[in-house]
Short mmCIF file of N, CA and C in Angstrom, two decimals:
data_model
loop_
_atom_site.label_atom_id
_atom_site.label_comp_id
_atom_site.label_asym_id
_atom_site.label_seq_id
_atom_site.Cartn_x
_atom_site.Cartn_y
_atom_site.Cartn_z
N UNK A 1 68.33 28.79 34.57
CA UNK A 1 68.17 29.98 35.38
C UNK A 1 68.64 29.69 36.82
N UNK A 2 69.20 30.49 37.44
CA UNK A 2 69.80 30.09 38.98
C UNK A 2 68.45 30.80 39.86
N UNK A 3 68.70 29.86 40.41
CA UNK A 3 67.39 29.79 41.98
C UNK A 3 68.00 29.76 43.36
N UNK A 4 67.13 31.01 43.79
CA UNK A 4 67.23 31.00 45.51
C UNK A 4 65.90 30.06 46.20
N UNK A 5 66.00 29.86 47.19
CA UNK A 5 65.37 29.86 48.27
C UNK A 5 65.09 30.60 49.32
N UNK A 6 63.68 31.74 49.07
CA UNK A 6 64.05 33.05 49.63
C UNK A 6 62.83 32.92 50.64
N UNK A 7 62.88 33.60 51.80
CA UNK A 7 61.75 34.13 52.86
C UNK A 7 61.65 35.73 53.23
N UNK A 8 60.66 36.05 53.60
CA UNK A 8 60.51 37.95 53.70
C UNK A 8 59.93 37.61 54.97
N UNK A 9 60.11 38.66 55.87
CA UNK A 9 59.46 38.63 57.36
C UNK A 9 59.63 40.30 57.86
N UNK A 10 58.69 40.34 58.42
CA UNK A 10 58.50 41.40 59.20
C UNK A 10 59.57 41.74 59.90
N UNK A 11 60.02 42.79 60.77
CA UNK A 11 60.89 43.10 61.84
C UNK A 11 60.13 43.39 63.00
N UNK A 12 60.53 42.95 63.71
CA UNK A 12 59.92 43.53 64.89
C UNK A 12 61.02 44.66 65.80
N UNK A 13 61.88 43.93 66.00
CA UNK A 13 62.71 44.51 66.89
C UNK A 13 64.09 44.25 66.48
N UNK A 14 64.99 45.59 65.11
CA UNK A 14 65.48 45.76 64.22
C UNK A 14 66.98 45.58 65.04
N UNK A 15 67.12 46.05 65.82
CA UNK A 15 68.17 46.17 66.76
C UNK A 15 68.54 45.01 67.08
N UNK A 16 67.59 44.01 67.80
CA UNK A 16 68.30 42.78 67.69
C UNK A 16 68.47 41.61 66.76
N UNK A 17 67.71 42.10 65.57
CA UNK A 17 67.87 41.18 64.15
C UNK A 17 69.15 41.70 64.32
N UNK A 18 69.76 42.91 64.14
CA UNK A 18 70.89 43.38 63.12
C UNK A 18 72.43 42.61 64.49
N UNK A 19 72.19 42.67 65.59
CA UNK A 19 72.92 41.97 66.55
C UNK A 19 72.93 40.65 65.95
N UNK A 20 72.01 40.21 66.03
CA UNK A 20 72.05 38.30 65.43
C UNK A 20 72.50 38.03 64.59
N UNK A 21 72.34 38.76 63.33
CA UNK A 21 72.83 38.95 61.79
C UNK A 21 74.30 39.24 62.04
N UNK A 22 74.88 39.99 62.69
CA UNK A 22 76.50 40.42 62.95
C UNK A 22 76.82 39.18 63.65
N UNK A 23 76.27 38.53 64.48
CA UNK A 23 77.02 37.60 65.26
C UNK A 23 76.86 36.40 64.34
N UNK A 24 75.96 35.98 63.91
CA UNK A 24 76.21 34.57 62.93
C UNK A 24 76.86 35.11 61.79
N UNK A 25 76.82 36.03 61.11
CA UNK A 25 77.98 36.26 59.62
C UNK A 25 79.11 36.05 60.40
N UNK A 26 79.74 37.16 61.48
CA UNK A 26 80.93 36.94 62.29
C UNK A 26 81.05 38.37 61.21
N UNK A 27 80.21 39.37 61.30
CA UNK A 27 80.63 40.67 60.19
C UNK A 27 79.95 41.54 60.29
N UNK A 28 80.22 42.70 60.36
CA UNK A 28 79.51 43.56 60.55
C UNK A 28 78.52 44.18 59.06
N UNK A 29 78.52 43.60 58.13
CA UNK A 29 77.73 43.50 57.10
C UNK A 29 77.84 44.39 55.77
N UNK A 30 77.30 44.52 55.38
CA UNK A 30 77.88 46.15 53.92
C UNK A 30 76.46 46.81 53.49
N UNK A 31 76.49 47.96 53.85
CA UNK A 31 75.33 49.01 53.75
C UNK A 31 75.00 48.85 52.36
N UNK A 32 73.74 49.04 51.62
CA UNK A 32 73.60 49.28 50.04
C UNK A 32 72.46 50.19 50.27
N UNK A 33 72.27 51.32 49.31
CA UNK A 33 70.66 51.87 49.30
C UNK A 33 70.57 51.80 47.77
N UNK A 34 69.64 51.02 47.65
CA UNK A 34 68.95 50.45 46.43
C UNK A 34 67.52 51.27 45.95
N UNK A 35 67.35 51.41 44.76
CA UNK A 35 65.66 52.02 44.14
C UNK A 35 65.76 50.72 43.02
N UNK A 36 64.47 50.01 43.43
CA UNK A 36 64.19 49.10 42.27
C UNK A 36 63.13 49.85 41.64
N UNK A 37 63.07 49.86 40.46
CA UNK A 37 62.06 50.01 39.37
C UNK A 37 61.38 48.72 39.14
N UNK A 38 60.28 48.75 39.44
CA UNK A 38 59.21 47.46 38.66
C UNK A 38 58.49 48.23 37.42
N UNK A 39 58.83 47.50 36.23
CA UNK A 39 58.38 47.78 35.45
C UNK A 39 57.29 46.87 35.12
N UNK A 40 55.96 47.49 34.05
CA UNK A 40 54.65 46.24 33.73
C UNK A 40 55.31 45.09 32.85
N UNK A 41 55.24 44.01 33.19
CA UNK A 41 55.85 42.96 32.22
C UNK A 41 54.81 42.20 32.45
N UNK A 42 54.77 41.08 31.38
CA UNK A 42 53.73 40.35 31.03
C UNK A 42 53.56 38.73 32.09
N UNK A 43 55.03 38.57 31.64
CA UNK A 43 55.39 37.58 32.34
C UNK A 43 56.17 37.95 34.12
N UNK A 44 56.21 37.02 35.15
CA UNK A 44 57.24 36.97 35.86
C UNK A 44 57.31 38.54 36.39
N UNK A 45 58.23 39.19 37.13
CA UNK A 45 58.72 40.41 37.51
C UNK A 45 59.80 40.89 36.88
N UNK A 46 59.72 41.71 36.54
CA UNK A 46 61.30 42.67 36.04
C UNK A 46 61.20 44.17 36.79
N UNK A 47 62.30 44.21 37.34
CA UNK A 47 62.87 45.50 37.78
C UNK A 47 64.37 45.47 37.73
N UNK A 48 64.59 47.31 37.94
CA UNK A 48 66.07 47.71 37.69
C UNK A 48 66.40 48.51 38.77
N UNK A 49 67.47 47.69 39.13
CA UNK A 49 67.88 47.47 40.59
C UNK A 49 69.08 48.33 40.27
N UNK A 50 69.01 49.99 41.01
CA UNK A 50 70.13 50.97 41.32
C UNK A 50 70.30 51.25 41.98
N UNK A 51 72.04 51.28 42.28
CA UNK A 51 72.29 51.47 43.35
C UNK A 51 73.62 52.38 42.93
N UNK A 52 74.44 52.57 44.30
CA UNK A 52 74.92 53.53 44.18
C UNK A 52 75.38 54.91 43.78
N UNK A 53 73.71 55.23 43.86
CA UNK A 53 72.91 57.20 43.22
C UNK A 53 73.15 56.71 41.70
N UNK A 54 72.99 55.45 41.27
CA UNK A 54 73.25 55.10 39.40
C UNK A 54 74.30 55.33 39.41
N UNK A 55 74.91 55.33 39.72
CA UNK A 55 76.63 54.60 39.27
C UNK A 55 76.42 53.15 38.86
N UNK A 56 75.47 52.27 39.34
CA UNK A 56 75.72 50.97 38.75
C UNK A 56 73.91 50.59 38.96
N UNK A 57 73.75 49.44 38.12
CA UNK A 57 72.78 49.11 38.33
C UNK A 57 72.52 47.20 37.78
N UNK A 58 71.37 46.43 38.33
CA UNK A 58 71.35 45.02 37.60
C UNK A 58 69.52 45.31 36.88
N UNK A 59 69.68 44.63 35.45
CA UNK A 59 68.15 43.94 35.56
C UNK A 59 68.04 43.16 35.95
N UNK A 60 66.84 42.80 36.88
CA UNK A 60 66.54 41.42 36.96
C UNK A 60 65.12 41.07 36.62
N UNK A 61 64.97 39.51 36.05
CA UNK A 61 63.77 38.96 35.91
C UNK A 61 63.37 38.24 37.16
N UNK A 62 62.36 37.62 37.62
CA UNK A 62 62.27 36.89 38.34
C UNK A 62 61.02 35.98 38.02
N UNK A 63 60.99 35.19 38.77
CA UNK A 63 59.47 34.19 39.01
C UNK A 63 59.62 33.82 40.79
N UNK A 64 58.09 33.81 41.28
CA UNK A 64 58.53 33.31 42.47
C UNK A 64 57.14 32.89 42.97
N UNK A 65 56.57 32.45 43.27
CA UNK A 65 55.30 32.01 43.86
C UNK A 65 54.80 33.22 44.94
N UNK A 66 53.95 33.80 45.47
CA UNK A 66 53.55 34.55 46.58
C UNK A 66 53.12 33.41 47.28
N UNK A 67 53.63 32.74 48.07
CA UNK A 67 53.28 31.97 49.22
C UNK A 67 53.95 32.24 50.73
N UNK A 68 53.69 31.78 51.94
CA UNK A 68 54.32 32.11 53.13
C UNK A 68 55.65 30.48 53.24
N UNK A 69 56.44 31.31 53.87
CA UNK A 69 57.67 30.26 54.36
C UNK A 69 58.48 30.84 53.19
N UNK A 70 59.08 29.51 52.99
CA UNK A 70 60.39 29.38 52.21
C UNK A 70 59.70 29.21 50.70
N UNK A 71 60.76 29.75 49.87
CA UNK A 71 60.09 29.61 48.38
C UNK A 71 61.27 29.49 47.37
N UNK A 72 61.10 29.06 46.24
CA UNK A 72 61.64 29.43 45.15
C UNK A 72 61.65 30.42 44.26
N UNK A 73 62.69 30.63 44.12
CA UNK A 73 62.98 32.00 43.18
C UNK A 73 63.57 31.69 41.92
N UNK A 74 63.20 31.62 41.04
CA UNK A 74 63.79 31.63 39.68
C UNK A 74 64.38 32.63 39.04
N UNK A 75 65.57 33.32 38.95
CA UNK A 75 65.92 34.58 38.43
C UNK A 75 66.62 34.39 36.90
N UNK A 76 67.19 36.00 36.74
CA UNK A 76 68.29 36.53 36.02
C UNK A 76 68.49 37.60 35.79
N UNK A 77 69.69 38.21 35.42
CA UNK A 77 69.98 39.14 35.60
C UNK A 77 71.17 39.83 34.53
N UNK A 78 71.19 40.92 34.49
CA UNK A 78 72.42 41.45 33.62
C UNK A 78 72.60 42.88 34.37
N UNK A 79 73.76 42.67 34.21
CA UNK A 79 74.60 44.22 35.24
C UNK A 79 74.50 45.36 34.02
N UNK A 80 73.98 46.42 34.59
CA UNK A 80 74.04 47.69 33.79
C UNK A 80 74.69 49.23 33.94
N UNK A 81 75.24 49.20 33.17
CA UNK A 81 76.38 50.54 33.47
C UNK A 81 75.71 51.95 33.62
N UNK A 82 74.86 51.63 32.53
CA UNK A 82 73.99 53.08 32.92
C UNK A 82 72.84 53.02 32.96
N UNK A 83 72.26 52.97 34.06
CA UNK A 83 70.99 52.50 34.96
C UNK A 83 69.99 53.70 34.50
N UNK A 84 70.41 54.96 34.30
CA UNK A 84 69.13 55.83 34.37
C UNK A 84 69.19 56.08 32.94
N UNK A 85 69.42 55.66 31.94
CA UNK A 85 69.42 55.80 30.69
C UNK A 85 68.08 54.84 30.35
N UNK A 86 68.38 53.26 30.77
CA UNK A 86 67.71 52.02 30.42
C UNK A 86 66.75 52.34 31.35
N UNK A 87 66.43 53.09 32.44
CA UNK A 87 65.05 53.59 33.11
C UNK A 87 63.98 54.07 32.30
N UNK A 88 64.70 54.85 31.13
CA UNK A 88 63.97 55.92 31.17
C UNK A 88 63.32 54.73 29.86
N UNK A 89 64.63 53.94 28.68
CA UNK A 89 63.33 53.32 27.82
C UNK A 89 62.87 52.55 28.54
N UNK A 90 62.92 51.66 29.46
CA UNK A 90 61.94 50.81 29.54
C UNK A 90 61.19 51.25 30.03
N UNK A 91 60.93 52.77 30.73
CA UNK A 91 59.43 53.28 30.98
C UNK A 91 58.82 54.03 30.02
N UNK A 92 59.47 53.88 28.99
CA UNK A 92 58.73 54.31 27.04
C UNK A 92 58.35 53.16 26.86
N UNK A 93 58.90 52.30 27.14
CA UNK A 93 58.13 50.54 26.61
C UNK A 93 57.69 50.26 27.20
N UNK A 94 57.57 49.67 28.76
CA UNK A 94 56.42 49.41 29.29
C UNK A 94 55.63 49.58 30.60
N UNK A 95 56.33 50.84 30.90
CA UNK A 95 55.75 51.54 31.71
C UNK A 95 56.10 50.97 32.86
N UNK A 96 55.87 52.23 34.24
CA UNK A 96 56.44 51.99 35.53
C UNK A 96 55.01 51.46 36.36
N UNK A 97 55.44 50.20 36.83
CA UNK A 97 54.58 50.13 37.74
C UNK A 97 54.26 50.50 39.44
N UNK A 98 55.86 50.71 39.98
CA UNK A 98 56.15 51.30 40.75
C UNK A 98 57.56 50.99 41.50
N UNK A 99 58.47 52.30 42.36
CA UNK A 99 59.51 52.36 42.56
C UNK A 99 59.18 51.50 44.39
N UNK A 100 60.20 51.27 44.51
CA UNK A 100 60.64 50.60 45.95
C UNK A 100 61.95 51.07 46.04
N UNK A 101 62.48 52.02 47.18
CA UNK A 101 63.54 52.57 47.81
C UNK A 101 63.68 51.96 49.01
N UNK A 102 65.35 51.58 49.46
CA UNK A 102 65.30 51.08 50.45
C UNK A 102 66.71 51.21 50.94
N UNK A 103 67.31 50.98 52.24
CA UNK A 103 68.40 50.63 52.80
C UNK A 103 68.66 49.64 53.33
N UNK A 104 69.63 48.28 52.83
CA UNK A 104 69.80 47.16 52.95
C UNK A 104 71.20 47.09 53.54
N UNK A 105 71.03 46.24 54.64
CA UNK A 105 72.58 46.41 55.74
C UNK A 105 72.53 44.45 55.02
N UNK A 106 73.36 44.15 54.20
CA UNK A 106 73.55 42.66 53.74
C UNK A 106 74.56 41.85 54.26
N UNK A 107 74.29 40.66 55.01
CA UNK A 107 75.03 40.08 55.67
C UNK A 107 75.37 38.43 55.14
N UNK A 108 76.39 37.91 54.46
CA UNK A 108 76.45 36.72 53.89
C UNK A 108 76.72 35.41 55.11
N UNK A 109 76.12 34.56 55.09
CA UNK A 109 76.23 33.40 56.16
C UNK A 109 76.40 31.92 55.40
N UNK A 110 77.15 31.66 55.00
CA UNK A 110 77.40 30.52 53.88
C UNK A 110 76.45 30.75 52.91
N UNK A 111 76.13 30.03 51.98
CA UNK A 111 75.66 30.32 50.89
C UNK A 111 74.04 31.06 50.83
N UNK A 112 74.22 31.40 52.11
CA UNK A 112 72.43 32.46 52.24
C UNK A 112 72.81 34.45 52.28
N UNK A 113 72.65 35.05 51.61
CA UNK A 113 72.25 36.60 51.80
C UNK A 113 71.07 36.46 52.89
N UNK A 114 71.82 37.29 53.64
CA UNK A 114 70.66 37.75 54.74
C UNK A 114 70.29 39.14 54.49
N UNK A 115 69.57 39.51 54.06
CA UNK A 115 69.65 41.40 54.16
C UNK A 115 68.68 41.74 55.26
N UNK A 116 68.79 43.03 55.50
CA UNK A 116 67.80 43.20 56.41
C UNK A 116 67.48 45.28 56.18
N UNK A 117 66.75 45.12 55.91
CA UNK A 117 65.67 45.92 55.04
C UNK A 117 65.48 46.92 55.73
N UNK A 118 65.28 48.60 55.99
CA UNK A 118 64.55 49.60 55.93
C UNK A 118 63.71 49.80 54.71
N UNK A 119 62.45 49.90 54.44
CA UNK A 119 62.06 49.92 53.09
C UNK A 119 61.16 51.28 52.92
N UNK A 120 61.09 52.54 52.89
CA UNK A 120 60.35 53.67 52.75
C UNK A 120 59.10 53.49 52.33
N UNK A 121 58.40 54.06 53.64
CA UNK A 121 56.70 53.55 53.13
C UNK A 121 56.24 52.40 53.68
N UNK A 122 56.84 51.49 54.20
CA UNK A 122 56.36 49.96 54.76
C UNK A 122 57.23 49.65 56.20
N UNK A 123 58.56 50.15 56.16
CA UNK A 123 59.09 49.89 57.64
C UNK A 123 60.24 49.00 57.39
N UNK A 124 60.66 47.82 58.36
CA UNK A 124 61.87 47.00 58.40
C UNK A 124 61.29 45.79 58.00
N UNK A 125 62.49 45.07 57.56
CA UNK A 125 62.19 43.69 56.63
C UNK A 125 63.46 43.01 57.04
N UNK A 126 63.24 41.57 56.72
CA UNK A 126 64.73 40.87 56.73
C UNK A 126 63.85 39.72 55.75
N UNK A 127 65.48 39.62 54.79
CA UNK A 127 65.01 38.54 53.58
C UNK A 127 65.99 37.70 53.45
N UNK A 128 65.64 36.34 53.32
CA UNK A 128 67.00 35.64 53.19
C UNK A 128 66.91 34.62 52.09
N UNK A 129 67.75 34.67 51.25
CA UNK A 129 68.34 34.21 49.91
C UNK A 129 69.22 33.20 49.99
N UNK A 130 68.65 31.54 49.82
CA UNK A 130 69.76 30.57 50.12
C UNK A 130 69.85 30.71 48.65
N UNK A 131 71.62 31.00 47.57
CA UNK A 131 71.74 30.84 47.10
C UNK A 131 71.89 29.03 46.66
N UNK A 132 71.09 28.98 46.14
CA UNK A 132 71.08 26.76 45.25
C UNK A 132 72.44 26.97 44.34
N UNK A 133 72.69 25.85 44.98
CA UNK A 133 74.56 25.43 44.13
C UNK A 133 73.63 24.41 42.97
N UNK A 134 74.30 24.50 41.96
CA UNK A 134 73.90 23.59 41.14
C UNK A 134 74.05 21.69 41.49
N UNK A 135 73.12 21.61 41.11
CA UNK A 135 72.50 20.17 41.42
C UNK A 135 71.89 19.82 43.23
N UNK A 136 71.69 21.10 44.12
CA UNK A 136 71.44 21.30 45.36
C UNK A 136 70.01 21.03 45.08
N UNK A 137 69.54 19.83 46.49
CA UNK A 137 68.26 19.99 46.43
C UNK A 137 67.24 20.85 46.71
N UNK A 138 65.91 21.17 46.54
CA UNK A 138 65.02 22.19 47.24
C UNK A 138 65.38 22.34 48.87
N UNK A 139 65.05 20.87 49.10
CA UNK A 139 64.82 20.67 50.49
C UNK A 139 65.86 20.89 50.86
N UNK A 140 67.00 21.07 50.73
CA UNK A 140 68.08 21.22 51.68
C UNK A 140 68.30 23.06 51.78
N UNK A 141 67.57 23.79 50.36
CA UNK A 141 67.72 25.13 50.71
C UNK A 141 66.64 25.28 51.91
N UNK A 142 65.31 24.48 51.76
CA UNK A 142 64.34 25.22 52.41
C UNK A 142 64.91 24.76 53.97
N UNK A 143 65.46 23.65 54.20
CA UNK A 143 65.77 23.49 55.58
C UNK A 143 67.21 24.69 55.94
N UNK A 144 68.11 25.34 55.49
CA UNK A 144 68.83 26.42 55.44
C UNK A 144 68.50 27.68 55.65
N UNK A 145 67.46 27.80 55.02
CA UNK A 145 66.28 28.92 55.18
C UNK A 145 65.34 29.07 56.99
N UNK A 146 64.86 27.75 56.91
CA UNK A 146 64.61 27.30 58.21
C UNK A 146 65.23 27.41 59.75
N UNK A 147 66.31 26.98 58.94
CA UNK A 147 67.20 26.96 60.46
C UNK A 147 67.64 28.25 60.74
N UNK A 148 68.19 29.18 59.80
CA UNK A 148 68.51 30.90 60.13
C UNK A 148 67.24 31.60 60.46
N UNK A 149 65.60 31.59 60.06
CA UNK A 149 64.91 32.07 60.71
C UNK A 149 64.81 31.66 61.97
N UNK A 150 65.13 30.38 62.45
CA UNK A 150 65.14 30.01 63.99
C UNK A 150 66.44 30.98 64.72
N UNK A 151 67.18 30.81 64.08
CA UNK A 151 68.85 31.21 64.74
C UNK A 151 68.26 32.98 64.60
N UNK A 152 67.52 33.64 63.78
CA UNK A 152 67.36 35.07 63.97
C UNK A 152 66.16 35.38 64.79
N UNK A 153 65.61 34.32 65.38
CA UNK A 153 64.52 34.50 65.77
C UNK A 153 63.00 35.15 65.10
N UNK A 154 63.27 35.02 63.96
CA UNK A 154 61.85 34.73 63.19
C UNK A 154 60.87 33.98 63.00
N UNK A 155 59.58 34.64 63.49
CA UNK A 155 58.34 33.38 63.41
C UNK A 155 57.64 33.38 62.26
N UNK A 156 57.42 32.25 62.55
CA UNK A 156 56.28 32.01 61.23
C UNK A 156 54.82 32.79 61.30
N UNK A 157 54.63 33.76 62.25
CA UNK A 157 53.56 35.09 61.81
C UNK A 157 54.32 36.48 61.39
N UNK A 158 55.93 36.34 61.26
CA UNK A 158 56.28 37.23 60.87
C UNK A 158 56.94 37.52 59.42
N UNK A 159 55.99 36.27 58.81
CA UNK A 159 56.57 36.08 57.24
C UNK A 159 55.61 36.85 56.37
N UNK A 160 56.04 37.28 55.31
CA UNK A 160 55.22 37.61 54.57
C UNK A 160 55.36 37.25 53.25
N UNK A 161 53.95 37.18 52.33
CA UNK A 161 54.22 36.46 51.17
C UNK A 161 54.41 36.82 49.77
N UNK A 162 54.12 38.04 49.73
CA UNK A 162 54.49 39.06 48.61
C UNK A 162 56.38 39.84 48.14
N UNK A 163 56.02 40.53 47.52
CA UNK A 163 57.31 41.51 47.14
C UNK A 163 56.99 43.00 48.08
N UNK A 164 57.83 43.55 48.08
CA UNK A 164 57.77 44.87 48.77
C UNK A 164 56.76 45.44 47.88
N UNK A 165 57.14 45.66 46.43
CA UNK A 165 56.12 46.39 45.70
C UNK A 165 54.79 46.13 45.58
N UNK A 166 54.31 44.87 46.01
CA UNK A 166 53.26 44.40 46.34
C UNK A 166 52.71 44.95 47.95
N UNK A 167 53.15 45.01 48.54
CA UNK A 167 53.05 45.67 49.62
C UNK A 167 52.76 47.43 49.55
N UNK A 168 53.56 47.75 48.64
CA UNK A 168 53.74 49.24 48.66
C UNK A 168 52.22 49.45 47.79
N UNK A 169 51.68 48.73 46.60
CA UNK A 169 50.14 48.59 45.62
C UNK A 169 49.03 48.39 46.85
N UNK A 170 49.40 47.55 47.32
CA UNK A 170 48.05 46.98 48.93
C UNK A 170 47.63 48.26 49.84
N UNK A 171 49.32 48.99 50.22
CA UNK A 171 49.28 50.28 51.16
C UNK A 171 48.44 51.31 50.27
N UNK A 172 48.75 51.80 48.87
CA UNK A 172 48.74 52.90 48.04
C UNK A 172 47.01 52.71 47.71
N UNK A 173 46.74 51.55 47.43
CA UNK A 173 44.74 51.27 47.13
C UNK A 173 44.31 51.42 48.46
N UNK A 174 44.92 51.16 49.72
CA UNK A 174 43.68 51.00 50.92
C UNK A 174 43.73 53.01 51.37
N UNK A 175 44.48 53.54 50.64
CA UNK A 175 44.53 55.07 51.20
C UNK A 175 43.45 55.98 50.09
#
C-alpha cells in the first residue's frame, strides 16, 4: 500500500498561508472542489472522493492513526468514472456516514501536496502529504513534513489530529 506522511492544521491567517504556499511551489497552485463521501466501513476509512460536479471521482481506503504532528497514512485507491452511480450503492451497502465539501487550492513542493483547505462547516485548513518514494524512510518524511510547517509558518497548536469528518461528527453532537 503507498504511504504519506500527512499533517492537518488550522489556518489562521489564509491569505498569508496561500502567499507562502505560491512562493515555495514557485506556482500559483490548481483550484479543486471536492465532496468526499465517508461511508460506515468496518475497517480503516473509505470515502468517494468527487470532483469535478462527478465528472470524475477516486475511492479511497485509508488507515491513519488520529494523533498530533506528522503521521502515517496508509492508503489506496481506484479512479472512478461514474462517481454518483457507485454513491448511491455503496450507500445501499453501507451506509453514509457523512459528506465533507470543500475547496482545495493544491500546491506541489517536491514530493509533498500542500493543499490548503476551505472546508464548509469548519473553516480553513492546510494539509500536507509527503508522498514516501518506495524504500524512503519514515523519518525523513516526518522531517519534510517538519520543515514546510516551519517554512509556512505553522505551529504546533495549530495541528489537528482527526479527519475533517471527524471534526464535522464533534461540531454536529455538541449542537
Amino acid at each position: 500500500m503507498p504511504t504519506n506522511i500527512e499533517i492537518k492544521a488550522r489556518v489562521k491567517n489564509l491569505e498569508l498561508l496561500l502567499e507562502k504556499a505560491r512562493s515555495i511551489s514557485g506556482s500559483q497552485g490548481t483550484r479543486l472542489e471536492q465532496e468526499d463521501v465517508f461511508f460506515n466501513s468496518p475497517n480503516g476509512r473509505l470515502k468517494l472522493r468527487i470532483e469535478n460536479e462527478g465528472a470524475s471521482g477516486k475511492l479511497i481506503y485509508y488507515t491513519r492513526n488520529d494523533i498530533s504532528g506528522p503521521k502515517q497514512s496508509d492508503y489506496t485507491y481506484t479512479i472512478v468514472q461514474n462517481p454518483k452511480d457507485l454513491k448511491e450503492t455503496l450507500r445501499l451497502a453501507l451506509g453514509v456516514r457523512g459528506i465533507v465539501k470543500k475547496v482545495r487550492q493544491l500546491f506541489m513542493v517536491g514530493q509533498t501536496r500542500v493543499h490548503v483547505d476551505s472546508v464548509e462547516g469548519l473553516g480553513n485548513f492546510m494539509e500536507l502529504e509527503v508522498c514516501m518514494r518506495k524504500g524512503q524512510e519514515m523519518s525523513e518524511g516526518t522531517a519534510i513534513a517538519e520543515e514546510l510547517m516551519k517554512d509556512l509558518g505553522i505551529s504546533d497548536s495549530d495541528l489537528v489530529v482527526c479527519a475533517y469528518m471527524d471534526l464535522l461528527d464533534a461540531k454536529n453532537n455538541k449542537n
